[in-house]
Amino acid sequence: MKRVAAAAFLLAFMSSVSAEAATLRPIDHDGLNVRSGPGTEYAIVGGLGYDQWATVLGREGDWYRIRLENGVEGWVAGWFSRILLEDELRYAIVDTDILNVRGEPGLDAPVLTRIYQDQYVRLLEMNPEWWRIQLDDGTEGWVFAQYVRQAEAPPPEGEPGPDPGALPAPDPGLPPVAQPPAAPPGTVPDLTFPPPVHPAPHPGKQVSVTQETGIFAGPNHEARRTDTVRPGEPLRLLDARGGWVRVASPRDRWGWVRGELVQVADGSLRIRMDESGWSIERPAVRQPAAAALTVGDAVVGEHGATLHLIPATSARVLGELAPGEPLEILDRDSHWVKVRLASGQVGWTRAAHLEQPAPAPEEGAPGPAAADGGFTVSMRQSAPGVYTLELNAPGRRYGAPVLQDGALWVPFATGLEAERSMPLHHLGVDEAVLTGEGLRLKLAGEPHVEVESDLNGTLLMVLRPVVSSVRQETVADKGVVRFGVRGAVEPRARAEGGHIIVEFPGAVLGAAEIPAGVQVQETAVGVRAVVPSNRPYALKRWDGGYYLVTYPPGLAGKVIMLDPGHGGEDGGAVSREVGVVEKEVNLQVALRLRALLAEQGAIVYMTRATDVRVAPESFLNSVNGEPRDQLDLQYRTMLANELGVDLFLSIHHNAGERISQGTEVYYTGRALNGERSLELATLLQQELVGALGTRDRGVFDDTFFVTRNTLAPAALLELAFVNNPAEGPRTKDPAFQEAAAQAIVRALERFYAER
């Protein structure tokens, strides 16, 4: 009954949608019954599968009249239906103070961003309880339907309209707010970076998804959703990284999709990847059969085939069939055959693209011509830092592998007539290239390569990073242990019993001269270095590998970057009721903190010291299709990494339900300095909660862009909720801001104290 009640929002909207103006799909995987009339008492005349669609013709009460792809008309229940409006210019307006935009339709889905009272958004899809929307920057997400309503088009640019960031005028009777000290010149680094370039699609690749999914601004689940793609839609391949695939949608929006949901075909090659590894397969191709196709077993020919819903090239595409894929022919209609796949799926394909295996020859008779056996190349992580490369080419021999100039060459006969390449950026491999003569992997450095076995057409090779050198230095008052590293590795550092332990998972130790006082040894799980020190520390990256830096205690000389969240046209969380704009209070706290840290002798940079976007407009507008917010975050981390700062703090305030309150701090545990970032976040949370008297909401390991991509120890602070009636007004209070800044300084003093 909950769905029936919620459907009132959707049905009220549909009363103004003209016939054939919207598309309907089922909500549940079981699909929908199509009935002869608007009610369960009418006969079932058909069905609408989960991955099928229908055109909306009208409605009566809780029921929609629809037309199926085959022309059949009928009625379906509205409370089990979703309405797609992607081809329509439909709008909604926010009808509450602050509204979370989530990555998926559910209260447990991650919050991508927030929208505010009277803000216009484009309406893309409506379920009974959740609506899918699109923001001006291209971000897609889901909002609870109860807090938005249908709207006409927003006012034309230049005409006055609702301003979601507008706040009530200040009471002239209130005393002026004490301003924090301004930042001196040079606080914002005078650095510029070349703007990103338009990614060029990789030619010759056929890309599609296996199920409906979002595409995201970054290769992780917490990034903003930029579009929704479905099976059968042609996508363009832009890049791949870490098991995610970057694509351009038919609407020319760019984003990343989880690799396990993507199918990539390049001629006869089939390419798959996920976060655990990747594979490239050329299926075996049989010799064509001379006889006409009949009912029975068959295989897909060497050029592959397309599976359609009905026997027509204009019909809906159900999927792509790989060369050599087995199937069963059920029926024939002129040049088309009805087939059943091994998965049980049924559809139609062109008969010319299929072959029937020849019958087994009689004893003593010559068999058919030998088939092309195909091959498979795959890589998986067999242990942290240890990558296993497997080549399987039955009946063929491999030449001696050669590692040279950052590339691994494996000679063998592939049967390919033209060179094929695939970007990967995964498990230490940047790109895989296949030619008629063999496989070439472009690697991240030159790891140790060992052939584990070469037997019966299967070649197994193990790639491991190499710690090639270790040297100790003193830079000013800091101690430095520098590690030369070849190959892809993710080192970790931790403090233990008066020592700092640096581990290189999966690595082997080269012929390195070990400095006195430092213990370095190769173990069963990698290379382990032990440095005697009670000092605060961090890992840093250099062109030849990584180095451990140990600091003298105290804040003097520490290079710290403060990042006041949002800025410029990005106001962050806005509470009209309380009268707070997040970007303003973020900056005020950061300016107070900068002054306190400078008094302690720290070298303090800020990503912004005024109400501006951090990234210049030339950078933000350089690439159509990239969300401006994503580029702005990228620029912040580029500043920190280019300067090689010792610590990064991103200062924010929160928003949510009116009853929400408290302080929370985030870090990213899998970042280079994840252990130190956890320690930093814990100290910040302790000091802030104690000083501000706010609710302790906890410390959380998350993948925010700035904490995930900054090399230094990093934390993101959410000091308080701007829209909480009690807590929000405090965020504007200079005493609250000063107390927060002082608490952060105390946390950093503890962070940089000797253990």
CSV table of C-alpha atoms in Angstrom, one decimal, residues 12-273:
chain,number,residue,atom,x,y,z
A,12,ALA,CA,-0.8,13.7,-10.7
A,13,PHE,CA,2.1,14.6,-12.9
A,14,MET,CA,1.2,12.2,-15.6
A,15,SER,CA,-2.2,14.0,-16.0
A,16,SER,CA,-0.4,16.7,-17.9
A,17,VAL,CA,1.8,14.5,-20.0
A,18,SER,CA,0.5,14.2,-23.6
A,19,ALA,CA,0.2,10.8,-25.3
A,20,GLU,CA,3.4,9.2,-26.5
A,21,ALA,CA,5.4,11.8,-24.5
A,22,ALA,CA,6.9,9.3,-22.0
A,23,THR,CA,8.4,5.9,-21.8
A,24,LEU,CA,7.4,3.3,-19.1
A,25,ARG,CA,9.5,0.5,-17.6
A,26,PRO,CA,8.8,-1.9,-14.8
A,27,ILE,CA,10.2,-1.3,-11.3
A,28,ASP,CA,10.6,-4.9,-10.3
A,29,HIS,CA,12.7,-7.5,-12.0
A,30,ASP,CA,9.7,-9.8,-12.4
A,31,GLY,CA,8.3,-7.3,-14.9
A,32,LEU,CA,4.6,-6.3,-15.4
A,33,ASN,CA,1.4,-7.9,-16.5
A,34,VAL,CA,-0.3,-6.1,-19.4
A,35,ARG,CA,-4.0,-6.3,-19.0
A,36,SER,CA,-6.9,-5.6,-21.4
A,37,GLY,CA,-8.3,-2.9,-19.1
A,38,PRO,CA,-7.4,-0.7,-16.1
A,39,GLY,CA,-7.8,-3.1,-13.3
A,40,THR,CA,-6.7,-6.5,-11.9
A,41,GLU,CA,-10.0,-8.0,-12.9
A,42,TYR,CA,-9.2,-7.6,-16.6
A,43,ALA,CA,-7.5,-10.4,-18.6
A,44,ILE,CA,-3.7,-10.5,-19.1
A,45,VAL,CA,-2.9,-9.9,-22.7
A,46,GLY,CA,0.9,-9.8,-22.5
A,47,GLY,CA,3.9,-8.9,-20.4
A,48,LEU,CA,6.6,-6.2,-20.1
A,49,GLY,CA,10.0,-7.6,-19.1
A,50,TYR,CA,12.3,-5.7,-16.7
A,51,ASP,CA,14.6,-4.7,-19.5
A,52,GLN,CA,11.8,-3.8,-21.9
A,53,TRP,CA,10.0,-0.5,-22.4
A,54,ALA,CA,6.6,0.7,-23.6
A,55,THR,CA,5.2,4.0,-24.8
A,56,VAL,CA,2.7,5.8,-22.4
A,57,LEU,CA,-0.6,6.6,-24.2
A,58,GLY,CA,-2.6,7.8,-21.2
A,59,ARG,CA,-3.9,6.9,-17.8
A,60,GLU,CA,-7.0,6.1,-15.8
A,61,GLY,CA,-6.8,6.2,-12.1
A,62,ASP,CA,-3.7,4.2,-10.9
A,63,TRP,CA,-3.3,2.5,-14.3
A,64,TYR,CA,-1.4,3.5,-17.5
A,65,ARG,CA,-2.4,2.7,-21.0
A,66,ILE,CA,0.6,1.7,-23.0
A,67,ARG,CA,1.8,0.4,-26.3
A,68,LEU,CA,4.4,-2.4,-26.4
A,69,GLU,CA,7.3,-2.5,-29.0
A,70,ASN,CA,5.3,-5.1,-31.0
A,71,GLY,CA,2.3,-2.8,-31.3
A,72,VAL,CA,0.2,-4.5,-28.7
A,73,GLU,CA,-1.8,-2.0,-26.4
A,74,GLY,CA,-2.9,-2.6,-22.9
A,75,TRP,CA,-2.9,-1.4,-19.3
A,76,VAL,CA,-0.3,-1.7,-16.4
A,77,ALA,CA,-0.3,-0.9,-12.7
A,78,GLY,CA,1.2,2.6,-12.0
A,79,TRP,CA,2.5,1.6,-8.6
A,80,PHE,CA,4.9,-0.9,-10.2
A,81,SER,CA,6.0,1.4,-13.0
A,82,ARG,CA,8.7,3.9,-13.6
A,83,ILE,CA,8.3,6.8,-16.0
A,84,LEU,CA,11.2,7.9,-18.2
A,85,LEU,CA,11.3,11.5,-19.4
A,86,GLU,CA,14.9,11.7,-20.7
A,87,ASP,CA,13.7,12.8,-24.2
A,88,GLU,CA,11.4,15.5,-22.8
A,89,LEU,CA,12.4,18.9,-21.3
A,90,ARG,CA,10.5,18.4,-18.0
A,91,TYR,CA,11.4,20.3,-14.8
A,92,ALA,CA,10.9,20.1,-11.1
A,93,ILE,CA,11.5,22.5,-8.2
A,94,VAL,CA,12.7,21.9,-4.7
A,95,ASP,CA,10.0,22.3,-2.1
A,96,THR,CA,12.0,22.0,1.1
A,97,ASP,CA,14.9,23.8,2.8
A,98,ILE,CA,17.7,21.3,1.9
A,99,LEU,CA,17.3,18.1,-0.1
A,100,ASN,CA,19.9,15.3,-0.4
A,101,VAL,CA,20.7,14.1,-4.0
A,102,ARG,CA,21.6,10.4,-3.7
A,103,GLY,CA,23.4,8.1,-6.0
A,104,GLU,CA,20.6,5.5,-6.1
A,105,PRO,CA,16.9,5.5,-5.1
A,106,GLY,CA,17.2,4.7,-1.4
A,107,LEU,CA,17.9,6.3,2.0
A,108,ASP,CA,21.0,4.2,2.4
A,109,ALA,CA,22.5,5.3,-0.9
A,110,PRO,CA,25.5,7.8,-0.8
A,111,VAL,CA,24.7,11.5,-0.9
A,112,LEU,CA,26.2,13.1,-4.0
A,113,THR,CA,25.3,16.7,-3.3
A,114,ARG,CA,22.5,18.8,-2.0
A,115,ILE,CA,19.9,21.1,-3.5
A,116,TYR,CA,17.9,23.9,-1.9
A,117,GLN,CA,14.5,25.6,-1.7
A,118,ASP,CA,13.1,26.8,-5.0
A,119,GLN,CA,16.0,25.4,-7.0
A,120,TYR,CA,15.1,24.2,-10.5
A,121,VAL,CA,16.3,20.7,-11.7
A,122,ARG,CA,15.6,18.8,-14.9
A,123,LEU,CA,13.3,15.8,-14.4
A,124,LEU,CA,14.5,12.5,-16.0
A,125,GLU,CA,12.5,9.7,-14.4
A,126,MET,CA,9.8,9.2,-11.8
A,127,ASN,CA,9.2,6.2,-9.6
A,128,PRO,CA,6.4,6.3,-7.0
A,129,GLU,CA,8.8,7.3,-4.2
A,130,TRP,CA,11.9,8.6,-5.9
A,131,TRP,CA,12.5,10.9,-8.9
A,132,ARG,CA,15.7,11.0,-10.9
A,133,ILE,CA,16.9,14.5,-11.7
A,134,GLN,CA,19.8,16.3,-13.4
A,135,LEU,CA,21.5,19.4,-12.2
A,136,ASP,CA,22.9,22.3,-14.3
A,137,ASP,CA,26.4,20.8,-14.2
A,138,GLY,CA,25.2,17.4,-15.6
A,139,THR,CA,25.1,15.6,-12.3
A,140,GLU,CA,22.4,13.0,-12.1
A,141,GLY,CA,20.9,11.6,-8.9
A,142,TRP,CA,17.8,10.6,-7.0
A,143,VAL,CA,15.6,12.7,-4.6
A,144,PHE,CA,12.7,11.7,-2.5
A,145,ALA,CA,9.5,12.5,-4.5
A,146,GLN,CA,7.7,14.1,-1.6
A,147,TYR,CA,10.1,17.1,-1.5
A,148,VAL,CA,9.9,18.1,-5.2
A,149,ARG,CA,7.1,19.2,-7.4
A,150,GLN,CA,6.5,19.6,-11.1
A,151,ALA,CA,7.5,23.0,-12.5
A,152,GLU,CA,7.4,24.9,-15.7
A,153,ALA,CA,10.7,25.7,-17.4
A,154,PRO,CA,13.0,27.9,-15.2
A,155,PRO,CA,13.1,31.6,-16.0
A,156,PRO,CA,15.3,32.5,-19.0
A,157,GLU,CA,18.9,33.5,-18.2
A,158,GLY,CA,19.1,37.1,-17.2
A,159,GLU,CA,15.5,37.3,-15.8
A,160,PRO,CA,15.0,37.3,-12.1
A,161,GLY,CA,14.1,33.9,-10.5
A,162,PRO,CA,14.4,32.1,-7.2
A,163,ASP,CA,17.9,32.2,-5.8
A,164,PRO,CA,18.6,29.1,-3.8
A,165,GLY,CA,21.5,30.8,-2.1
A,166,ALA,CA,19.6,33.9,-1.1
A,167,LEU,CA,19.3,34.6,2.6
A,168,PRO,CA,17.1,36.9,4.6
A,169,ALA,CA,18.6,40.4,5.0
A,170,PRO,CA,20.5,40.8,8.3
A,171,ASP,CA,18.8,42.4,11.2
A,172,PRO,CA,20.2,46.0,11.4
A,173,GLY,CA,20.0,45.9,15.2
A,174,LEU,CA,22.5,43.1,15.5
A,175,PRO,CA,26.1,44.0,16.3
A,176,PRO,CA,28.6,43.6,13.4
A,177,VAL,CA,30.3,40.2,13.1
A,178,ALA,CA,34.0,40.2,13.9
A,179,GLN,CA,35.9,39.3,10.8
A,180,PRO,CA,38.8,36.9,10.8
A,181,PRO,CA,42.2,38.3,9.8
A,182,ALA,CA,42.8,38.4,6.1
A,183,ALA,CA,45.3,36.1,4.5
A,184,PRO,CA,48.6,37.8,3.5
A,185,PRO,CA,49.8,37.7,-0.2
A,186,GLY,CA,51.1,34.4,-1.3
A,187,THR,CA,48.8,32.3,0.9
A,188,VAL,CA,47.0,31.1,-2.2
A,189,PRO,CA,49.8,29.5,-4.3
A,190,ASP,CA,50.5,31.3,-7.6
A,191,LEU,CA,50.4,28.1,-9.6
A,192,THR,CA,48.7,27.3,-12.9
A,193,PHE,CA,48.1,23.9,-14.5
A,194,PRO,CA,47.3,23.1,-18.1
A,195,PRO,CA,43.6,22.5,-18.5
A,196,PRO,CA,42.4,19.0,-19.2
A,197,VAL,CA,41.9,18.1,-22.8
A,198,HIS,CA,38.9,16.4,-24.5
A,199,PRO,CA,39.4,12.7,-24.3
A,200,ALA,CA,39.5,11.1,-27.7
A,201,PRO,CA,37.3,8.0,-28.2
A,202,HIS,CA,39.2,4.8,-29.1
A,203,PRO,CA,38.2,3.8,-32.6
A,204,GLY,CA,36.9,0.4,-33.5
A,205,LYS,CA,35.6,-0.5,-30.1
A,206,GLN,CA,32.0,-1.6,-29.6
A,207,VAL,CA,31.0,-0.8,-26.0
A,208,SER,CA,27.7,-1.6,-24.2
A,209,VAL,CA,26.5,-2.3,-20.7
A,210,THR,CA,24.9,-5.6,-19.5
A,211,GLN,CA,22.3,-3.9,-17.3
A,212,GLU,CA,21.0,-0.4,-16.6
A,213,THR,CA,23.5,1.6,-14.6
A,214,GLY,CA,24.7,5.1,-13.8
A,215,ILE,CA,27.9,6.6,-15.2
A,216,PHE,CA,29.9,8.6,-12.7
A,217,ALA,CA,32.2,11.6,-12.7
A,218,GLY,CA,35.0,9.5,-11.2
A,219,PRO,CA,36.0,5.8,-11.0
A,220,ASN,CA,34.3,5.2,-7.7
A,221,HIS,CA,30.8,4.8,-6.3
A,222,GLU,CA,30.8,8.1,-4.4
A,223,ALA,CA,31.4,10.2,-7.4
A,224,ARG,CA,28.5,12.2,-8.9
A,225,ARG,CA,26.3,10.5,-11.4
A,226,THR,CA,26.4,12.1,-14.8
A,227,ASP,CA,24.0,9.9,-16.9
A,228,THR,CA,22.2,6.6,-17.0
A,229,VAL,CA,22.9,4.0,-19.7
A,230,ARG,CA,21.1,0.9,-20.7
A,231,PRO,CA,21.8,-2.4,-22.6
A,232,GLY,CA,21.8,-1.9,-26.3
A,233,GLU,CA,22.8,1.8,-26.2
A,234,PRO,CA,26.1,2.3,-28.1
A,235,LEU,CA,28.8,3.8,-26.0
A,236,ARG,CA,32.2,5.2,-26.9
A,237,LEU,CA,35.3,4.1,-25.1
A,238,LEU,CA,37.4,6.9,-23.6
A,239,ASP,CA,39.7,5.2,-21.0
A,240,ALA,CA,39.9,2.6,-18.3
A,241,ARG,CA,41.4,2.7,-14.8
A,242,GLY,CA,41.4,0.4,-11.8
A,243,GLY,CA,38.7,-1.9,-13.2
A,244,TRP,CA,36.4,1.0,-14.3
A,245,VAL,CA,35.7,2.0,-17.9
A,246,ARG,CA,35.3,5.6,-18.9
A,247,VAL,CA,32.7,6.1,-21.7
A,248,ALA,CA,30.7,8.7,-23.6
A,249,SER,CA,27.0,8.1,-23.6
A,250,PRO,CA,24.7,8.6,-26.6
A,251,ARG,CA,23.9,12.0,-25.1
A,252,ASP,CA,27.6,12.9,-25.1
A,253,ARG,CA,28.0,12.8,-21.4
A,254,TRP,CA,31.2,11.3,-20.0
A,255,GLY,CA,31.7,9.2,-17.0
A,256,TRP,CA,32.9,5.9,-15.5
A,257,VAL,CA,31.1,2.6,-15.3
A,258,ARG,CA,32.1,-0.5,-13.2
A,259,GLY,CA,34.0,-2.8,-15.5
A,260,GLU,CA,32.0,-5.9,-14.6
A,261,LEU,CA,28.9,-4.2,-16.2
A,262,VAL,CA,30.7,-3.4,-19.5
A,263,GLN,CA,31.2,-5.4,-22.6
A,264,VAL,CA,34.0,-4.2,-25.0
A,265,ALA,CA,34.5,-5.8,-28.4
A,266,ASP,CA,37.4,-4.9,-30.7
A,267,GLY,CA,37.0,-6.9,-33.9
A,268,SER,CA,37.2,-10.5,-32.9
A,269,LEU,CA,38.5,-9.6,-29.4
A,270,ARG,CA,36.4,-9.6,-26.3
A,271,ILE,CA,37.7,-7.5,-23.4
A,272,ARG,CA,36.5,-7.6,-19.8
A,273,MET,CA,37.7,-6.1,-16.6
